PDB file of C-alpha atoms in Angstrom:
ATOM      1  CA  MET A   1      -0.960 -23.292  15.449  1.00  0.00           C
ATOM      2  CA  SER A   2      -1.550 -20.617  18.590  1.00  0.00           C
ATOM      3  CA  TRP A   3      -2.195 -17.397  16.935  1.00  0.00           C
ATOM      4  CA  ASN A   4      -1.932 -13.478  18.442  1.00  0.00           C
ATOM      5  CA  PRO A   5      -4.568 -11.605  17.430  1.00  0.00           C
ATOM      6  CA  ASN A   6      -2.598  -8.415  19.058  1.00  0.00           C
ATOM      7  CA  GLN A   7       0.196  -9.543  16.806  1.00  0.00           C
ATOM      8  CA  TYR A   8      -1.831 -10.289  13.713  1.00  0.00           C
ATOM      9  CA  GLU A   9      -3.572  -6.933  13.698  1.00  0.00           C
ATOM     10  CA  ARG A  10      -0.881  -4.635  13.552  1.00  0.00           C
ATOM     11  CA  PHE A  11      -0.926  -4.432  10.445  1.00  0.00           C
ATOM     12  CA  LYS A  12      -4.622  -4.110  10.316  1.00  0.00           C
ATOM     13  CA  ALA A  13      -4.809  -1.768   7.913  1.00  0.00           C
ATOM     14  CA  GLU A  14      -2.626  -3.252   5.030  1.00  0.00           C
ATOM     15  CA  ARG A  15      -4.402  -6.709   6.374  1.00  0.00           C
ATOM     16  CA  LYS A  16      -7.556  -5.219   4.712  1.00  0.00           C
ATOM     17  CA  GLN A  17      -7.158  -4.196   1.226  1.00  0.00           C
ATOM     18  CA  PRO A  18      -7.114  -7.660  -0.144  1.00  0.00           C
ATOM     19  CA  PHE A  19     -10.084  -8.380   1.956  1.00  0.00           C
ATOM     20  CA  THR A  20     -12.276  -5.447   0.469  1.00  0.00           C
ATOM     21  CA  ASP A  21     -10.918  -6.665  -3.100  1.00  0.00           C
ATOM     22  CA  LEU A  22     -12.295 -10.394  -2.700  1.00  0.00           C
ATOM     23  CA  LEU A  23     -14.990  -9.114  -1.458  1.00  0.00           C
ATOM     24  CA  SER A  24     -15.456  -7.389  -4.712  1.00  0.00           C
ATOM     25  CA  LEU A  25     -15.722  -9.688  -6.834  1.00  0.00           C
ATOM     26  CA  VAL A  26     -18.972 -11.553  -4.631  1.00  0.00           C
ATOM     27  CA  GLU A  27     -22.049 -11.121  -6.551  1.00  0.00           C
ATOM     28  CA  ARG A  28     -24.847  -9.565  -4.602  1.00  0.00           C
ATOM     29  CA  ARG A  29     -27.836 -12.050  -4.303  1.00  0.00           C
ATOM     30  CA  PRO A  30     -31.127 -11.827  -1.513  1.00  0.00           C
ATOM     31  CA  HIS A  31     -30.440 -13.891   1.535  1.00  0.00           C
ATOM     32  CA  MET A  32     -27.034 -15.483   1.123  1.00  0.00           C
ATOM     33  CA  ARG A  33     -26.344 -18.329   2.680  1.00  0.00           C
ATOM     34  CA  VAL A  34     -22.841 -17.311   3.482  1.00  0.00           C
ATOM     35  CA  VAL A  35     -19.873 -18.973   5.573  1.00  0.00           C
ATOM     36  CA  ASP A  36     -16.500 -17.305   6.057  1.00  0.00           C
ATOM     37  CA  LEU A  37     -13.608 -20.273   6.114  1.00  0.00           C
ATOM     38  CA  GLY A  38     -10.833 -18.683   8.197  1.00  0.00           C
ATOM     39  CA  CYS A  39     -12.703 -15.806  10.217  1.00  0.00           C
ATOM     40  CA  GLY A  40     -10.030 -14.936  12.432  1.00  0.00           C
ATOM     41  CA  THR A  41     -11.997 -12.367  14.844  1.00  0.00           C
ATOM     42  CA  GLY A  42     -14.806 -12.087  13.047  1.00  0.00           C
ATOM     43  CA  GLU A  43     -14.766  -8.141  12.361  1.00  0.00           C
ATOM     44  CA  LEU A  44     -14.017  -8.792   9.062  1.00  0.00           C
ATOM     45  CA  THR A  45     -16.829 -11.333   8.960  1.00  0.00           C
ATOM     46  CA  ARG A  46     -19.268  -8.711  10.375  1.00  0.00           C
ATOM     47  CA  GLU A  47     -18.255  -6.098   7.328  1.00  0.00           C
ATOM     48  CA  LEU A  48     -18.852  -9.046   4.140  1.00  0.00           C
ATOM     49  CA  HIS A  49     -22.675 -10.090   6.234  1.00  0.00           C
ATOM     50  CA  GLU A  50     -23.607  -6.601   6.114  1.00  0.00           C
ATOM     51  CA  ALA A  51     -21.773  -5.748   2.864  1.00  0.00           C
ATOM     52  CA  LEU A  52     -23.953  -8.658   1.067  1.00  0.00           C
ATOM     53  CA  GLY A  53     -26.497  -8.171   3.505  1.00  0.00           C
ATOM     54  CA  ALA A  54     -26.711 -12.098   3.836  1.00  0.00           C
ATOM     55  CA  GLY A  55     -29.663 -13.782   5.147  1.00  0.00           C
ATOM     56  CA  GLU A  56     -26.813 -15.826   7.209  1.00  0.00           C
ATOM     57  CA  THR A  57     -23.767 -16.028   8.017  1.00  0.00           C
ATOM     58  CA  VAL A  58     -21.226 -18.330  10.102  1.00  0.00           C
ATOM     59  CA  GLY A  59     -17.605 -17.960  11.243  1.00  0.00           C
ATOM     60  CA  ILE A  60     -15.047 -20.778  11.263  1.00  0.00           C
ATOM     61  CA  ASP A  61     -11.227 -20.540  12.641  1.00  0.00           C
ATOM     62  CA  ASN A  62      -9.599 -23.116  15.068  1.00  0.00           C
ATOM     63  CA  SER A  63      -7.944 -20.480  16.378  1.00  0.00           C
ATOM     64  CA  GLN A  64     -10.126 -20.407  20.546  1.00  0.00           C
ATOM     65  CA  THR A  65      -8.158 -16.983  20.941  1.00  0.00           C
ATOM     66  CA  MET A  66      -8.937 -15.428  17.984  1.00  0.00           C
ATOM     67  CA  LEU A  67     -12.858 -16.237  18.358  1.00  0.00           C
ATOM     68  CA  LEU A  68     -13.042 -15.076  21.964  1.00  0.00           C
ATOM     69  CA  LYS A  69     -13.095 -11.231  19.669  1.00  0.00           C
ATOM     70  CA  SER A  70     -15.781 -12.560  17.850  1.00  0.00           C
ATOM     71  CA  SER A  71     -18.431 -11.911  20.189  1.00  0.00           C
ATOM     72  CA  ALA A  72     -18.139  -8.238  19.671  1.00  0.00           C
ATOM     73  CA  PHE A  73     -19.619  -8.757  16.142  1.00  0.00           C
ATOM     74  CA  GLY A  74     -22.015 -11.864  16.467  1.00  0.00           C
ATOM     75  CA  GLY A  75     -25.562 -10.921  15.805  1.00  0.00           C
ATOM     76  CA  GLU A  76     -29.066 -13.060  15.332  1.00  0.00           C
ATOM     77  CA  THR A  77     -27.854 -13.583  11.762  1.00  0.00           C
ATOM     78  CA  LEU A  78     -24.083 -13.749  12.640  1.00  0.00           C
ATOM     79  CA  ARG A  79     -22.643 -16.672  14.671  1.00  0.00           C
ATOM     80  CA  PHE A  80     -19.340 -17.896  15.089  1.00  0.00           C
ATOM     81  CA  GLU A  81     -18.329 -21.375  15.615  1.00  0.00           C
ATOM     82  CA  GLN A  82     -14.725 -22.628  16.369  1.00  0.00           C
ATOM     83  CA  GLY A  83     -13.184 -25.889  13.935  1.00  0.00           C
ATOM     84  CA  ASP A  84     -11.295 -27.277  10.764  1.00  0.00           C
ATOM     85  CA  ILE A  85     -11.293 -26.276   7.740  1.00  0.00           C
ATOM     86  CA  GLU A  86     -10.152 -29.980   7.212  1.00  0.00           C
ATOM     87  CA  ALA A  87     -12.596 -30.454   8.784  1.00  0.00           C
ATOM     88  CA  PHE A  88     -15.746 -28.879   7.675  1.00  0.00           C
ATOM     89  CA  VAL A  89     -19.086 -30.357   6.601  1.00  0.00           C
ATOM     90  CA  THR A  90     -22.625 -28.930   6.113  1.00  0.00           C
ATOM     91  CA  ASP A  91     -25.731 -30.707   5.541  1.00  0.00           C
ATOM     92  CA  ARG A  92     -27.385 -27.390   4.139  1.00  0.00           C
ATOM     93  CA  PRO A  93     -25.171 -26.109   1.520  1.00  0.00           C
ATOM     94  CA  TYR A  94     -24.538 -22.274   1.163  1.00  0.00           C
ATOM     95  CA  ASP A  95     -24.255 -19.309  -1.355  1.00  0.00           C
ATOM     96  CA  LEU A  96     -21.199 -18.088  -0.534  1.00  0.00           C
ATOM     97  CA  ILE A  97     -18.506 -19.751   0.896  1.00  0.00           C
ATOM     98  CA  PHE A  98     -16.071 -17.055   1.926  1.00  0.00           C
ATOM     99  CA  SER A  99     -12.103 -17.669   2.333  1.00  0.00           C
ATOM    100  CA  ASN A 100      -9.903 -14.397   3.160  1.00  0.00           C
ATOM    101  CA  ALA A 101      -6.778 -15.842   4.298  1.00  0.00           C
ATOM    102  CA  ALA A 102      -6.760 -19.849   5.488  1.00  0.00           C
ATOM    103  CA  LEU A 103      -6.703 -21.846   2.554  1.00  0.00           C
ATOM    104  CA  GLN A 104      -2.781 -21.368   2.037  1.00  0.00           C
ATOM    105  CA  TRP A 105      -2.732 -23.213   5.811  1.00  0.00           C
ATOM    106  CA  VAL A 106      -4.350 -26.289   4.129  1.00  0.00           C
ATOM    107  CA  ASP A 107      -2.637 -29.103   2.189  1.00  0.00           C
ATOM    108  CA  ASP A 108      -4.053 -30.574  -0.757  1.00  0.00           C
ATOM    109  CA  HIS A 109      -5.730 -28.068  -2.549  1.00  0.00           C
ATOM    110  CA  GLU A 110      -6.919 -29.779  -5.416  1.00  0.00           C
ATOM    111  CA  PRO A 111      -9.410 -31.999  -3.370  1.00  0.00           C
ATOM    112  CA  LEU A 112     -10.135 -28.982  -1.041  1.00  0.00           C
ATOM    113  CA  PHE A 113     -11.684 -27.214  -3.531  1.00  0.00           C
ATOM    114  CA  THR A 114     -13.235 -30.330  -5.027  1.00  0.00           C
ATOM    115  CA  ARG A 115     -14.731 -31.062  -1.164  1.00  0.00           C
ATOM    116  CA  LEU A 116     -15.899 -27.203  -0.900  1.00  0.00           C
ATOM    117  CA  THR A 117     -17.640 -27.111  -4.436  1.00  0.00           C
ATOM    118  CA  SER A 118     -19.681 -29.578  -2.915  1.00  0.00           C
ATOM    119  CA  PHE A 119     -20.774 -27.886  -0.347  1.00  0.00           C
ATOM    120  CA  LEU A 120     -22.443 -24.890  -2.181  1.00  0.00           C
ATOM    121  CA  ALA A 121     -25.814 -24.613  -3.827  1.00  0.00           C
ATOM    122  CA  ALA A 122     -27.355 -25.009  -7.124  1.00  0.00           C
ATOM    123  CA  HIS A 123     -25.918 -21.310  -7.995  1.00  0.00           C
ATOM    124  CA  GLY A 124     -23.268 -21.107  -5.208  1.00  0.00           C
ATOM    125  CA  GLN A 125     -20.208 -18.833  -4.946  1.00  0.00           C
ATOM    126  CA  LEU A 126     -16.817 -19.684  -3.873  1.00  0.00           C
ATOM    127  CA  ALA A 127     -14.218 -16.388  -2.946  1.00  0.00           C
ATOM    128  CA  VAL A 128     -11.164 -16.936  -2.272  1.00  0.00           C
ATOM    129  CA  GLN A 129      -8.011 -15.336  -1.583  1.00  0.00           C
ATOM    130  CA  MET A 130      -4.278 -16.591  -0.551  1.00  0.00           C
ATOM    131  CA  PRO A 131      -1.050 -15.455   0.008  1.00  0.00           C
ATOM    132  CA  ALA A 132       0.792 -16.585  -2.816  1.00  0.00           C
ATOM    133  CA  ASN A 133       4.772 -14.906  -1.496  1.00  0.00           C
ATOM    134  CA  GLU A 134       7.216 -17.386  -0.924  1.00  0.00           C
ATOM    135  CA  THR A 135       9.707 -16.505  -3.654  1.00  0.00           C
ATOM    136  CA  HIS A 136       9.744 -13.183  -1.271  1.00  0.00           C
ATOM    137  CA  ALA A 137      12.853 -13.141   1.375  1.00  0.00           C
ATOM    138  CA  SER A 138      10.944 -12.574   3.912  1.00  0.00           C
ATOM    139  CA  HIS A 139       9.575 -16.238   3.540  1.00  0.00           C
ATOM    140  CA  GLN A 140      12.495 -17.914   1.768  1.00  0.00           C
ATOM    141  CA  THR A 141      14.594 -16.459   4.642  1.00  0.00           C
ATOM    142  CA  ALA A 142      12.733 -18.342   7.214  1.00  0.00           C
ATOM    143  CA  PHE A 143      12.811 -21.798   4.892  1.00  0.00           C
ATOM    144  CA  ASP A 144      16.572 -21.358   5.029  1.00  0.00           C
ATOM    145  CA  VAL A 145      17.151 -20.769   8.784  1.00  0.00           C
ATOM    146  CA  ALA A 146      15.322 -23.774   9.342  1.00  0.00           C
ATOM    147  CA  THR A 147      16.631 -25.845   7.166  1.00  0.00           C
ATOM    148  CA  GLU A 148      20.004 -24.608   8.552  1.00  0.00           C
ATOM    149  CA  LEU A 149      19.156 -25.064  12.420  1.00  0.00           C
ATOM    150  CA  GLY A 150      17.984 -28.725  11.166  1.00  0.00           C
ATOM    151  CA  ILE A 151      14.019 -27.128  11.583  1.00  0.00           C
ATOM    152  CA  GLU A 152      11.143 -29.531   9.381  1.00  0.00           C
ATOM    153  CA  PRO A 153      11.053 -26.077   7.411  1.00  0.00           C
ATOM    154  CA  ARG A 154       6.856 -25.174   5.928  1.00  0.00           C
ATOM    155  CA  ARG A 155       5.941 -26.390   2.645  1.00  0.00           C
ATOM    156  CA  SER A 156       3.795 -24.218   0.968  1.00  0.00           C
ATOM    157  CA  PRO A 157       0.447 -25.881  -0.998  1.00  0.00           C
ATOM    158  CA  MET A 158       0.066 -23.094  -2.830  1.00  0.00           C
ATOM    159  CA  GLN A 159       0.100 -23.676  -6.733  1.00  0.00           C
ATOM    160  CA  PRO A 160      -0.130 -21.127  -9.430  1.00  0.00           C
ATOM    161  CA  PRO A 161      -3.005 -18.939 -10.600  1.00  0.00           C
ATOM    162  CA  GLU A 162      -3.214 -21.014 -14.375  1.00  0.00           C
ATOM    163  CA  ARG A 163      -4.305 -23.754 -11.769  1.00  0.00           C
ATOM    164  CA  TYR A 164      -6.349 -22.603  -9.816  1.00  0.00           C
ATOM    165  CA  ALA A 165      -8.239 -21.686 -12.591  1.00  0.00           C
ATOM    166  CA  GLU A 166      -7.946 -25.115 -14.348  1.00  0.00           C
ATOM    167  CA  ILE A 167      -9.285 -26.409 -10.990  1.00  0.00           C
ATOM    168  CA  LEU A 168     -12.403 -24.548 -11.307  1.00  0.00           C
ATOM    169  CA  HIS A 169     -12.956 -25.393 -14.383  1.00  0.00           C
ATOM    170  CA  HIS A 170     -13.106 -29.121 -13.686  1.00  0.00           C
ATOM    171  CA  LEU A 171     -15.061 -28.307 -11.082  1.00  0.00           C
ATOM    172  CA  GLY A 172     -18.142 -26.927 -13.318  1.00  0.00           C
ATOM    173  CA  PHE A 173     -17.726 -23.394 -12.824  1.00  0.00           C
ATOM    174  CA  ALA A 174     -18.986 -21.540 -15.602  1.00  0.00           C
ATOM    175  CA  ARG A 175     -17.461 -17.983 -14.746  1.00  0.00           C
ATOM    176  CA  GLN A 176     -14.940 -17.242 -12.674  1.00  0.00           C
ATOM    177  CA  SER A 177     -11.535 -14.791 -12.512  1.00  0.00           C
ATOM    178  CA  VAL A 178      -8.416 -15.807 -10.889  1.00  0.00           C
ATOM    179  CA  ARG A 179      -5.537 -12.801 -10.334  1.00  0.00           C
ATOM    180  CA  LEU A 180      -2.317 -12.858  -9.478  1.00  0.00           C
ATOM    181  CA  GLN A 181      -1.892  -9.549  -7.437  1.00  0.00           C
ATOM    182  CA  ILE A 182       1.042  -7.558  -6.209  1.00  0.00           C
ATOM    183  CA  TYR A 183       0.150  -5.625  -2.607  1.00  0.00           C
ATOM    184  CA  GLY A 184       2.554  -3.062  -1.558  1.00  0.00           C
ATOM    185  CA  HIS A 185       3.198  -2.213   1.811  1.00  0.00           C
ATOM    186  CA  VAL A 186       5.029   1.067   2.917  1.00  0.00           C
ATOM    187  CA  LEU A 187       6.426   0.122   6.302  1.00  0.00           C
ATOM    188  CA  ASP A 188       8.079   2.690   8.844  1.00  0.00           C
ATOM    189  CA  SER A 189      11.452   0.375   8.418  1.00  0.00           C
ATOM    190  CA  SER A 190      12.722  -2.919   7.547  1.00  0.00           C
ATOM    191  CA  SER A 191      12.567  -5.014  10.677  1.00  0.00           C
ATOM    192  CA  ASP A 192       8.552  -4.223  10.324  1.00  0.00           C
ATOM    193  CA  VAL A 193       8.818  -6.521   8.602  1.00  0.00           C
ATOM    194  CA  VAL A 194       9.720  -9.309  10.955  1.00  0.00           C
ATOM    195  CA  GLU A 195       7.012  -8.055  13.191  1.00  0.00           C
ATOM    196  CA  TRP A 196       4.317  -8.460  10.159  1.00  0.00           C
ATOM    197  CA  VAL A 197       5.678 -12.114   9.719  1.00  0.00           C
ATOM    198  CA  LYS A 198       5.931 -12.930  13.550  1.00  0.00           C
ATOM    199  CA  GLY A 199       1.618 -12.502  13.378  1.00  0.00           C
ATOM    200  CA  THR A 200       1.387 -15.168  10.795  1.00  0.00           C
ATOM    201  CA  LEU A 201       4.442 -16.920   8.726  1.00  0.00           C
ATOM    202  CA  LEU A 202       6.539 -17.250  11.677  1.00  0.00           C
ATOM    203  CA  THR A 203       3.611 -18.666  14.048  1.00  0.00           C
ATOM    204  CA  ASP A 204       3.615 -21.988  12.394  1.00  0.00           C
ATOM    205  CA  TYR A 205       7.550 -22.099  12.595  1.00  0.00           C
ATOM    206  CA  GLU A 206       7.836 -20.892  16.996  1.00  0.00           C
ATOM    207  CA  ARG A 207       5.838 -23.981  16.182  1.00  0.00           C
ATOM    208  CA  ARG A 208       7.932 -25.844  14.453  1.00  0.00           C
ATOM    209  CA  ALA A 209      11.108 -24.377  16.293  1.00  0.00           C
ATOM    210  CA  GLY A 210       9.764 -25.614  20.083  1.00  0.00           C
ATOM    211  CA  ASN A 211      12.555 -24.918  22.304  1.00  0.00           C
ATOM    212  CA  ARG A 212      14.591 -23.592  19.601  1.00  0.00           C
ATOM    213  CA  TRP A 213      12.463 -20.615  18.940  1.00  0.00           C
ATOM    214  CA  PRO A 214      14.836 -17.935  20.272  1.00  0.00           C
ATOM    215  CA  GLU A 215      17.954 -18.744  18.433  1.00  0.00           C
ATOM    216  CA  PHE A 216      15.450 -19.191  15.202  1.00  0.00           C
ATOM    217  CA  LEU A 217      14.007 -16.303  15.985  1.00  0.00           C
ATOM    218  CA  THR A 218      17.648 -14.221  15.948  1.00  0.00           C
ATOM    219  CA  ARG A 219      19.196 -16.176  12.965  1.00  0.00           C
ATOM    220  CA  TYR A 220      16.354 -14.766  11.055  1.00  0.00           C
ATOM    221  CA  ARG A 221      16.060 -11.523  12.047  1.00  0.00           C
ATOM    222  CA  GLU A 222      19.926 -11.068  11.019  1.00  0.00           C
ATOM    223  CA  ARG A 223      20.149 -12.964   7.787  1.00  0.00           C
ATOM    224  CA  LEU A 224      16.638 -11.048   6.694  1.00  0.00           C
ATOM    225  CA  ILE A 225      17.734  -7.935   7.351  1.00  0.00           C
ATOM    226  CA  GLU A 226      21.237  -8.923   5.268  1.00  0.00           C
ATOM    227  CA  ARG A 227      19.004  -9.912   2.303  1.00  0.00           C
ATOM    228  CA  ILE A 228      16.205  -7.031   2.073  1.00  0.00           C
ATOM    229  CA  GLY A 229      18.613  -4.514   4.092  1.00  0.00           C
ATOM    230  CA  ASP A 230      18.113  -2.198   7.295  1.00  0.00           C
ATOM    231  CA  LYS A 231      16.120   0.802   5.249  1.00  0.00           C
ATOM    232  CA  ARG A 232      13.010   3.104   6.566  1.00  0.00           C
ATOM    233  CA  PRO A 233      10.959   3.602   5.320  1.00  0.00           C
ATOM    234  CA  TYR A 234      10.491   0.159   3.290  1.00  0.00           C
ATOM    235  CA  PHE A 235       9.188  -1.017   0.625  1.00  0.00           C
ATOM    236  CA  PHE A 236       7.283  -4.624   1.415  1.00  0.00           C
ATOM    237  CA  THR A 237       5.916  -6.113  -1.575  1.00  0.00           C
ATOM    238  CA  TYR A 238       2.861  -9.215  -1.019  1.00  0.00           C
ATOM    239  CA  ARG A 239       1.556 -11.730  -4.010  1.00  0.00           C
ATOM    240  CA  ARG A 240      -2.171 -12.663  -3.264  1.00  0.00           C
ATOM    241  CA  ILE A 241      -4.228 -14.929  -5.597  1.00  0.00           C
ATOM    242  CA  LEU A 242      -7.731 -13.597  -5.500  1.00  0.00           C
ATOM    243  CA  ILE A 243     -10.001 -16.645  -6.337  1.00  0.00           C
ATOM    244  CA  TRP A 244     -13.988 -16.220  -7.563  1.00  0.00           C
ATOM    245  CA  GLY A 245     -16.485 -18.652  -9.104  1.00  0.00           C
ATOM    246  CA  THR A 246     -19.384 -18.894  -8.996  1.00  0.00           C
ATOM    247  CA  PHE A 247     -21.869 -21.806 -11.578  1.00  0.00           C
TER     248      PHE A 247
END
C-alpha cells in the first residue's frame, strides 16, 4: 500500500491517545532494548524511546514515504529501518516489542503473536494496539461498496479480545491486560469520517480498486453519508483493542 503521511496526520491528535494509553501499560525497566513495529513517521517512536529511557530503540515500517520523515526523530540510540512486519526477525531478543495500530494489516494473528513472542527476552514485554472498528458504518460501507463493484473486499484478521487473552496465556505470559476500548472523536462533520479513513482503511481499497478508485470513493462517500447522516458536528466512535503481556 502507498501511505500518505499528510493524510494520515490530519487527525494526529486523535490518533495519539491510543498510543499514550498503550505506553501507559508498559513497565519501565533499565536500559531496555525496544522495537516499534509499524513506526510510521517515527515521531511517536521518539516519544516511546524517551519515555522509557530505552538503551536502544529500532523503528520498523514498510512505507518509504512514512520513513522519509523519520530522520528528524532518530539519534544515536534510536534508528529506523524499512521492512515488513511479516518478515521481521532478530538474533538478539528484545525487552519490549511495541506495535501501535499496525498488526491489523497482518494476517493470521495466532502464528504472528507466537513468532513475535519468540523474539522477546526472558522477562520481555509485548504491547500491541489495533483498531477493531469493522462493525462501524465507516468500515462496513467500504466492504459493501467493494462487493457491489466487484472488487475484492478487505477481510480483517482481527479476533475478539478474549481470543487474544487466550493466545497470550498459551504463549506463557504470566501477567497480561487485554481490553476493548471505545474512543470517541468529535469531528467537524460526518464528511470528516471519509477524510479519516482515507488515511488508513481506504488506502488499502485504493490499491484494490485500481483505476476504479474514483468511482469507489464517490459511491463510498454517498453511501456513508446516507447511513450516518449529514451531521455537524459528528461523534465518531472507534473501537480499539489494547494488549499487554509479560512473562
